[in-house]
CSV table of C-alpha atoms in Angstrom, one decimal:
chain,number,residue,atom,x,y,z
A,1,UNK,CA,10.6,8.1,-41.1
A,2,UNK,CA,12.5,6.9,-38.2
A,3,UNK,CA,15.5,8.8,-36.8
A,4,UNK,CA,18.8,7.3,-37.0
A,5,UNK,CA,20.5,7.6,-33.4
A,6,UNK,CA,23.3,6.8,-32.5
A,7,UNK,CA,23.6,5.3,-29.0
A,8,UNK,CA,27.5,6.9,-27.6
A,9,UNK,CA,29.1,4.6,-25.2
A,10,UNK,CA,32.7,3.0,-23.7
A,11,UNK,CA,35.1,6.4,-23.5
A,12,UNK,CA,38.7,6.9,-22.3
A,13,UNK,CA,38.5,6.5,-18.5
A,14,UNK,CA,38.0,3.5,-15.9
A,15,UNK,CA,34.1,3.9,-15.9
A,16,UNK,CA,34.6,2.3,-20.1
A,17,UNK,CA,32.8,-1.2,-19.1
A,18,UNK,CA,30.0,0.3,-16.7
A,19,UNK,CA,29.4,2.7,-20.0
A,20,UNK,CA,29.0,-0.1,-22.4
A,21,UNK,CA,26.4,-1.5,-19.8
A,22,UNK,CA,24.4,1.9,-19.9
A,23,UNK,CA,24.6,1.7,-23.8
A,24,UNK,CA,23.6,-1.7,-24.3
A,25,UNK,CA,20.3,-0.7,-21.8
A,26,UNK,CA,19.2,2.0,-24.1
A,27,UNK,CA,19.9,0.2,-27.2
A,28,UNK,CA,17.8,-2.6,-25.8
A,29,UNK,CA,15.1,-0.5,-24.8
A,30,UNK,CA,14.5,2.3,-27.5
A,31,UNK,CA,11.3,2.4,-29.1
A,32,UNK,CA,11.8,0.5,-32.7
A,33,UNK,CA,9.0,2.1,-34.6
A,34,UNK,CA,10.2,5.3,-33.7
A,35,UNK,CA,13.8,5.0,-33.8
A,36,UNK,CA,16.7,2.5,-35.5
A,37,UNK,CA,19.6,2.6,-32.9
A,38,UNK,CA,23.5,2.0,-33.9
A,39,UNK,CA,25.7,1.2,-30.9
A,40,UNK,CA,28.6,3.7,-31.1
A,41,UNK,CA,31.8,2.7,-29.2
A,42,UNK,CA,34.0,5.6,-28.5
A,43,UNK,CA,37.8,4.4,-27.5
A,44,UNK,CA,40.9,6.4,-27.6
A,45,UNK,CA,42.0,4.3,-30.5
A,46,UNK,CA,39.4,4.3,-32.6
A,47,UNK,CA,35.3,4.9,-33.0
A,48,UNK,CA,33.1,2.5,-34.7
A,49,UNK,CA,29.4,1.4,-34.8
A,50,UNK,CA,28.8,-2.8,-33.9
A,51,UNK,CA,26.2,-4.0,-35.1
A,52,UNK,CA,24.4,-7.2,-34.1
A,53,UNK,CA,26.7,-9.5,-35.3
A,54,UNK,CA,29.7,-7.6,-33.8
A,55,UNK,CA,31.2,-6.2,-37.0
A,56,UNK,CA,32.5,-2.7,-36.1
A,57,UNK,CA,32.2,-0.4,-38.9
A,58,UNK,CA,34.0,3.4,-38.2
A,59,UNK,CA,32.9,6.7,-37.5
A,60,UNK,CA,33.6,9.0,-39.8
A,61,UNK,CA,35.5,12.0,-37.1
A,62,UNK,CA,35.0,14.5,-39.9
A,63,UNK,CA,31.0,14.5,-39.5
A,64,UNK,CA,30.2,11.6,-37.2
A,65,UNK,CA,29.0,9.3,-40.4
A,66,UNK,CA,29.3,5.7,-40.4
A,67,UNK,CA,29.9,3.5,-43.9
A,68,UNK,CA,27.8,0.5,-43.6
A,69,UNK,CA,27.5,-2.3,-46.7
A,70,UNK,CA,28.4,1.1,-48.9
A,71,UNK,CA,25.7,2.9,-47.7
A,72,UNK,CA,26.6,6.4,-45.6
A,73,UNK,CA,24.5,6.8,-42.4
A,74,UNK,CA,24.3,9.8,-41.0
A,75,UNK,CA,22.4,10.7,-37.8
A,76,UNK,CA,19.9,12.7,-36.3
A,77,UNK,CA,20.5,12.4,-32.6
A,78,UNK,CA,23.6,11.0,-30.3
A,79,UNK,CA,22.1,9.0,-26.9
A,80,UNK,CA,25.4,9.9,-24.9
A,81,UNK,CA,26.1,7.2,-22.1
A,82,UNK,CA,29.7,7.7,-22.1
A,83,UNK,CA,31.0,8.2,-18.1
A,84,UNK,CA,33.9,10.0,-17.4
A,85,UNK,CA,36.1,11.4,-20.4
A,86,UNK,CA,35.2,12.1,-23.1
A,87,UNK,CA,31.4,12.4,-22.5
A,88,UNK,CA,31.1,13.5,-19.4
A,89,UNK,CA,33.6,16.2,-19.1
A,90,UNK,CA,32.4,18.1,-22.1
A,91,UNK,CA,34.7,17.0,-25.3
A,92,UNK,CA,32.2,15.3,-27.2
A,93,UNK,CA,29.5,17.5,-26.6
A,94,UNK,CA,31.6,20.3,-28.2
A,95,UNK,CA,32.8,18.2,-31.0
A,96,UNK,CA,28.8,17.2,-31.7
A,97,UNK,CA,28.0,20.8,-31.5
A,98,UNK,CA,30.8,21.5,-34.2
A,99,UNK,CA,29.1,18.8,-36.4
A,100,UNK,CA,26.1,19.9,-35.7
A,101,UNK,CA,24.3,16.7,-34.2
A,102,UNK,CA,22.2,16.7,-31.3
A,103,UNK,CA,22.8,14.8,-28.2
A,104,UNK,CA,21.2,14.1,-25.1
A,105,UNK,CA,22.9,15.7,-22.2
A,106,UNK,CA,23.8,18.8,-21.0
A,107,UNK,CA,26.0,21.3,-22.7
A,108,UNK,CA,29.7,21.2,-23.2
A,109,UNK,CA,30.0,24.0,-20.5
A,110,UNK,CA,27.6,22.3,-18.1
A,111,UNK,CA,29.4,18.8,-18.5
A,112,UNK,CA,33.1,20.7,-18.0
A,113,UNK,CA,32.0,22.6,-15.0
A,114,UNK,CA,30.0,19.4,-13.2
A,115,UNK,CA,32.7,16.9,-13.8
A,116,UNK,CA,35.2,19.1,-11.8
A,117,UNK,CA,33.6,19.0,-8.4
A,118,UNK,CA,36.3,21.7,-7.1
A,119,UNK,CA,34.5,24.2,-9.5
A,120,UNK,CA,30.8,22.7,-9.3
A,121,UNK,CA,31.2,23.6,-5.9
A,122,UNK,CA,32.2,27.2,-6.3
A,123,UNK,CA,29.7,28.0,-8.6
A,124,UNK,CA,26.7,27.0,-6.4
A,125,UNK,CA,27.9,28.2,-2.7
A,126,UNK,CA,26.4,31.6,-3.7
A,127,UNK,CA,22.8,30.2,-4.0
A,128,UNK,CA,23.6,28.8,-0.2
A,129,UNK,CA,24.3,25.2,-1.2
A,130,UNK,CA,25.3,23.8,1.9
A,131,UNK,CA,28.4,21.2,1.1
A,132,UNK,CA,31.5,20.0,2.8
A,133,UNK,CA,34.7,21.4,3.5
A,134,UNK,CA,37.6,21.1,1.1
A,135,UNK,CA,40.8,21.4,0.3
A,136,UNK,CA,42.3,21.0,-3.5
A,137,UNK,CA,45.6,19.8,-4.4
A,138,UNK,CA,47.3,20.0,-8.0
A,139,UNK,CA,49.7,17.1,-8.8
A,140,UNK,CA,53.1,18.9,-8.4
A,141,UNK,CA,51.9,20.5,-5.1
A,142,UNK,CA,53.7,19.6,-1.8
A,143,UNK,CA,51.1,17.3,0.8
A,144,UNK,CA,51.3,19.2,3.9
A,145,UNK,CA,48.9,16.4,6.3
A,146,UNK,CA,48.7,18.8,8.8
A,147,UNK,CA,47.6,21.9,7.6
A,148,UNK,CA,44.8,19.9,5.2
A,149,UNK,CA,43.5,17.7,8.4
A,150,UNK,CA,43.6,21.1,10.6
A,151,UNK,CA,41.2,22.7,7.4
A,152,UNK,CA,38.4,18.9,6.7
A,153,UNK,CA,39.2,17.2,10.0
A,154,UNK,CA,39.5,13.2,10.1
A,155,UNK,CA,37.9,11.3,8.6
A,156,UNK,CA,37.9,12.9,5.8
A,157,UNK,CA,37.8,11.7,1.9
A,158,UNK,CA,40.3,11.7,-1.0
A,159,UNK,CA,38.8,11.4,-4.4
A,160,UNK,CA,39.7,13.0,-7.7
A,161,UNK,CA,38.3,15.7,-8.8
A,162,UNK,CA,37.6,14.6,-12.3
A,163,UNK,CA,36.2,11.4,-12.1
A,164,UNK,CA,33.1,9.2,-11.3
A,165,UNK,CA,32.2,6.1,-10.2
A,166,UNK,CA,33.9,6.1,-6.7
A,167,UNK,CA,37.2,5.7,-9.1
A,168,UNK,CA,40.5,6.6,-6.8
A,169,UNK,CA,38.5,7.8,-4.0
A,170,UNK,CA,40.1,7.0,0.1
A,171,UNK,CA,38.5,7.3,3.1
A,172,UNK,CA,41.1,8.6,5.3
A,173,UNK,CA,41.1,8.0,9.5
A,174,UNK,CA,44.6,8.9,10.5
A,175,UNK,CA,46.9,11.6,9.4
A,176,UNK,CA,49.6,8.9,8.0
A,177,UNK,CA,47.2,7.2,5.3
A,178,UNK,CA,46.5,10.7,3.8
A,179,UNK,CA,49.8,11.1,1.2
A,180,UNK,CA,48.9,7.2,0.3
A,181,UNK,CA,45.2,8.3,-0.7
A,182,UNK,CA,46.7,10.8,-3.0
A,183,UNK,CA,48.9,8.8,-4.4
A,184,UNK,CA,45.8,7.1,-5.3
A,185,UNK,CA,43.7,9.7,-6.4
A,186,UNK,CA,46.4,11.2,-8.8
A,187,UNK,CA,46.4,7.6,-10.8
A,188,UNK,CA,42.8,9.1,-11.8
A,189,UNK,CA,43.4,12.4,-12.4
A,190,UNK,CA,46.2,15.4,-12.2
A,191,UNK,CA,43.8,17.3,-9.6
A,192,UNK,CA,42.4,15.9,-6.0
A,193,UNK,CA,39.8,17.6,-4.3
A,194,UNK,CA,39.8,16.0,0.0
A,195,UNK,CA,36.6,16.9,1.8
A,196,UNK,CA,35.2,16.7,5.8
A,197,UNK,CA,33.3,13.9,6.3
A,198,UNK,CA,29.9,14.2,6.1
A,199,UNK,CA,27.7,12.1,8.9
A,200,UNK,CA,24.1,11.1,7.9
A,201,UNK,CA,21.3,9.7,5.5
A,202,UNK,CA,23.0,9.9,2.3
A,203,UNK,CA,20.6,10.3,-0.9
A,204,UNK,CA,20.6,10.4,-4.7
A,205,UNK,CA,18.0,12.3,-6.4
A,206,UNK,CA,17.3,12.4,-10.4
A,207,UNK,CA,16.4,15.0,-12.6
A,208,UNK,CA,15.4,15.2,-15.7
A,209,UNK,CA,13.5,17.1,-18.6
A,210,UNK,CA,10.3,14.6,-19.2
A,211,UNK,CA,7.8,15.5,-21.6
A,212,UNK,CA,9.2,19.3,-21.7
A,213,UNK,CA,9.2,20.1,-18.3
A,214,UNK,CA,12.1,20.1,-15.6
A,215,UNK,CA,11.4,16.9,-12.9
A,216,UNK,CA,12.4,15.4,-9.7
A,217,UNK,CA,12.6,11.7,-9.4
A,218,UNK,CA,11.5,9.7,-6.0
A,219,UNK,CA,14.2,10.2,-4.0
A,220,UNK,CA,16.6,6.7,-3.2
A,221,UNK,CA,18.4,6.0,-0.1
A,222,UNK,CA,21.8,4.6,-0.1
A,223,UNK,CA,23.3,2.0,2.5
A,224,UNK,CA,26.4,1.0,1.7
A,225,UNK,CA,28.2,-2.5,3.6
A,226,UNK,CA,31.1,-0.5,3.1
A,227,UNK,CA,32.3,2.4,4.4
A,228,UNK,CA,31.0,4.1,1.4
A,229,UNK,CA,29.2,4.2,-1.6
A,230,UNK,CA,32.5,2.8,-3.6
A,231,UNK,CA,32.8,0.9,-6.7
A,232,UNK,CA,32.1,-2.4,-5.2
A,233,UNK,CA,29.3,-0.5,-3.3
A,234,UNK,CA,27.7,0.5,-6.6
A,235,UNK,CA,28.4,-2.0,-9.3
A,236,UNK,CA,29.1,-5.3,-7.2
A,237,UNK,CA,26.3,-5.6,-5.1
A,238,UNK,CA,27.5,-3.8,-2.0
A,239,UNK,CA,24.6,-1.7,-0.6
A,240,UNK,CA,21.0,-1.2,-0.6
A,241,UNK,CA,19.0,1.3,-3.0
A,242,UNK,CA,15.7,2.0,-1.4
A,243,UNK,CA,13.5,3.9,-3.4
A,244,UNK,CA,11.8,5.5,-2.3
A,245,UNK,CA,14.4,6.5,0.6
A,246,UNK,CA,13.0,6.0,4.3
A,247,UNK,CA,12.8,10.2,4.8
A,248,UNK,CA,10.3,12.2,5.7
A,249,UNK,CA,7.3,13.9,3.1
A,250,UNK,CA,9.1,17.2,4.1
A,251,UNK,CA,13.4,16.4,3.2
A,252,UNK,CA,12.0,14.3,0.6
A,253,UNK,CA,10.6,18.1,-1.0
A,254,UNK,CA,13.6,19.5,0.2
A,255,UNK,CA,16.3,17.8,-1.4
A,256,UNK,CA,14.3,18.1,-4.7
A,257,UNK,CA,13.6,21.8,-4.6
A,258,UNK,CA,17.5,21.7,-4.0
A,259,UNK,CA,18.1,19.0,-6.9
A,260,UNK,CA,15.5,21.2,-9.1
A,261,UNK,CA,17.3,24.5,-8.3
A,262,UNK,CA,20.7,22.9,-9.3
A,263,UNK,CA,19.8,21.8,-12.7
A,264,UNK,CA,18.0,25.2,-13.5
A,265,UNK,CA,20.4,27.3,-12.2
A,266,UNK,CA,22.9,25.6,-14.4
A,267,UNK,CA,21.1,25.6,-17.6
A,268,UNK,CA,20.7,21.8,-17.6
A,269,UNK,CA,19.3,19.6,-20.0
A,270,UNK,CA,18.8,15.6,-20.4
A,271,UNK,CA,19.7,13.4,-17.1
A,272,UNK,CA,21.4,13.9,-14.3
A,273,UNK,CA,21.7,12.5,-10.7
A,274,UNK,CA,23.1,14.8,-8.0
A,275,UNK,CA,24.0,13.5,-4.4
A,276,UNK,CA,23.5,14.5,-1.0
A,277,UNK,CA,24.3,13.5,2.5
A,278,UNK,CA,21.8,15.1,4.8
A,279,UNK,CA,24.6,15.8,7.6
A,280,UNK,CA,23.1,17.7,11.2
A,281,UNK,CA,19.4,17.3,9.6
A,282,UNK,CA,20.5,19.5,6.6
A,283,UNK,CA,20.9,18.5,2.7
A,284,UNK,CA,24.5,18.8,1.9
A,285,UNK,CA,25.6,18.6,-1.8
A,286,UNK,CA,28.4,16.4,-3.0
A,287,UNK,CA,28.6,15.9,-7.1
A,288,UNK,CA,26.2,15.3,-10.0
A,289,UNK,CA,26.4,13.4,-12.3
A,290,UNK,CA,25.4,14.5,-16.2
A,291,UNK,CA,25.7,11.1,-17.7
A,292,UNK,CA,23.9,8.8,-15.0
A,293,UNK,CA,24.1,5.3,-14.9
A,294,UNK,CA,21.5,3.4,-16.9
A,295,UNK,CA,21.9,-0.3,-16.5
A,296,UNK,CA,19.6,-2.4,-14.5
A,297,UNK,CA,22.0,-1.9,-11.5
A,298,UNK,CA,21.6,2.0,-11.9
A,299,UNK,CA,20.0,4.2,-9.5
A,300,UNK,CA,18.6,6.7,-11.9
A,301,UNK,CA,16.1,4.0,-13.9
A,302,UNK,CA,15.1,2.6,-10.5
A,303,UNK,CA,13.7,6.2,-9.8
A,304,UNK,CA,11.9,6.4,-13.0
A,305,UNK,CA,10.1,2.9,-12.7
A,306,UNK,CA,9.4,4.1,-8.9
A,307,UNK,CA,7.7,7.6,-11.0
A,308,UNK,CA,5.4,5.4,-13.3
A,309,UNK,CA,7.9,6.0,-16.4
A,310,UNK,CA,9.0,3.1,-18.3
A,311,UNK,CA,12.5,2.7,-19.8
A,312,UNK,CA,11.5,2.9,-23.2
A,313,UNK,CA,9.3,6.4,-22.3
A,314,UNK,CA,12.5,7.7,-20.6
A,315,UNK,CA,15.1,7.0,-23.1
A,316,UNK,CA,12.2,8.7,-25.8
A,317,UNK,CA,11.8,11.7,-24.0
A,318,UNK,CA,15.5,12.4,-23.7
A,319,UNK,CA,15.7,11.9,-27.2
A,320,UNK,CA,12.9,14.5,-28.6
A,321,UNK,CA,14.1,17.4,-25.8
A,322,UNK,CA,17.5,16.9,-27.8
A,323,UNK,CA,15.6,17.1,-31.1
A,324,UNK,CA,14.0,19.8,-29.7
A,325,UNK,CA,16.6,22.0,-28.2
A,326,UNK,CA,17.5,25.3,-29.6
């Protein structure tokens, strides 16, 4: 019998339509003898399922069950492609957990800790994870410029620290556009996390669980046409993805033994993309990301066709080490 799952996508944050992009990749490519997809949108207003005619039909919130033509579906797996709140932070992996569905990313712990890069960070300094330096800000704290430029340095970078997507980041070059970047940062999100910039090869690197067993994905290079990999960077067309990135055999290794050790040492499971800037020759960690892009602009599905694995093999495995998961 073919398993019911139900493809999660859209959330609460600015990263909704790059979500619904994601979704509509893995509902295009799951394997139809082995599965029957439903394409879940989660808004704050309301959840439904649309199917191919656009009808939306809701969820259910008191088991996650959706009333189609009078019949009651109910499902054996969620695809999670939701960036940003609520899928990525954590809130709807504990609410699946309550209802006892399985879905295909990390844990609600996992997915808290990651998307708040002020805490990622702390956690994995103790296993000598080289990253920049920071300084964090709450929203009713007083800017002092000097003191945070005499910690980082210029330039430096303003971003939120709960968010994705390049999504009310700043790269700052003089002391006077800093309290203007936060301003911008704090549209995104109550906390801002400003860190030294970073000089080098920057690099995104994939990891997954395939076929039961923890794996690094080629390796991509990223060259923005801006200043950095931003939103328009990203999404619009704005940089080059090589993959696999122009680095030697041995950083290649490097920075996934480092990617590897990440996603173990955190208990990972499902996708995730982490990044790196390799700054005076070394790899130094800036986020990851537990609910990776997966449209055709993504960087995580370019790494899996560069590895031999086709879209329909990787959206199949992610769904039986759900099914599988303890």
């Amino acid at each position: 019998m073919k398993k019911k799952i139900a493809i999660a996508m859209g959330g609460y944050s600015s990263e909704y339509r790059i979500s619904i992009n994601s979704g509509n990749m893995v509902y295009k490519h799951l394997n139809r003898d082995l599965y029957e997809p439903y394409r879940v949108h989660i808004l704050q207003k309301e959840w439904f399922v649309v199917t191919d005619d656009d009808t939306p039909y809701p969820i259910n919130k008191n088991d996650f069950t959706v009333k189609i033509d009078g019949k009651t579906i109910s499902f054996d797996c969620v695809f999670n492609t939701i960036h940003g709140t609520p899928g990525e932070n954590g809130l709807l992996q504990a609410y699946l957990e309550l209802v006892g569905i399985p879905q295909t990313t990390c844990g609600y712990y996992q997915a808290a800790l990651t998307f708040n890069k002020r805490d990622l960070i702390s956690v994995l300094k103790p296993y000598g994870i080289k990253t920049a330096v920071n300084y964090f800000l709450n929203k009713e704290d007083k800017v002092n410029a000097g003191e945070i430029i005499a910690k980082v340095g210029l330039p430096c970078f303003v971003k939120a620290n709960r968010a994705g997507s390049s999504f009310g980041i700043t790269k700052v070059k003089t002391e006077e556009e800093l309290i203007p970047a936060t301003k911008t940062a704090f549209k995104e999100d109550d906390e801002v996390i400003i860190e030294s910039f970073l000089d080098g090869t920057e690099v995104s690197v994939g990891v997954i669980t395939y076929k039961g067993k923890v794996k690094a994905l080629p390796v991509t290079e990223i060259i923005s046409e801006n200043e950095f990999f931003d939103y328009e960077a990203k999404y619009l067309g704005k940089s080059q993805e090589i993959t696999p990135a122009n680095i030697s055999t041995e950083k290649t290794r490097q920075v996934q033994e480092i990617a590897k050790l990440i996603y173990k040492k955190l208990k990972m499971r499902g996708f995730t993309r982490s990044e790196f800037i390799f700054h005076n020759g070394e790899p130094h960690f800036i986020e990851m990301n537990t609910t990776p892009g997966l449209s055709q602009a993504s960087i995580l599905p370019q790494q899996a066709e560069a590895a031999g694995i086709t879209l329909t093999e990787l959206y199949g495995s992610a769904i039986e080490t759900a099914l599988k998961a303890p």
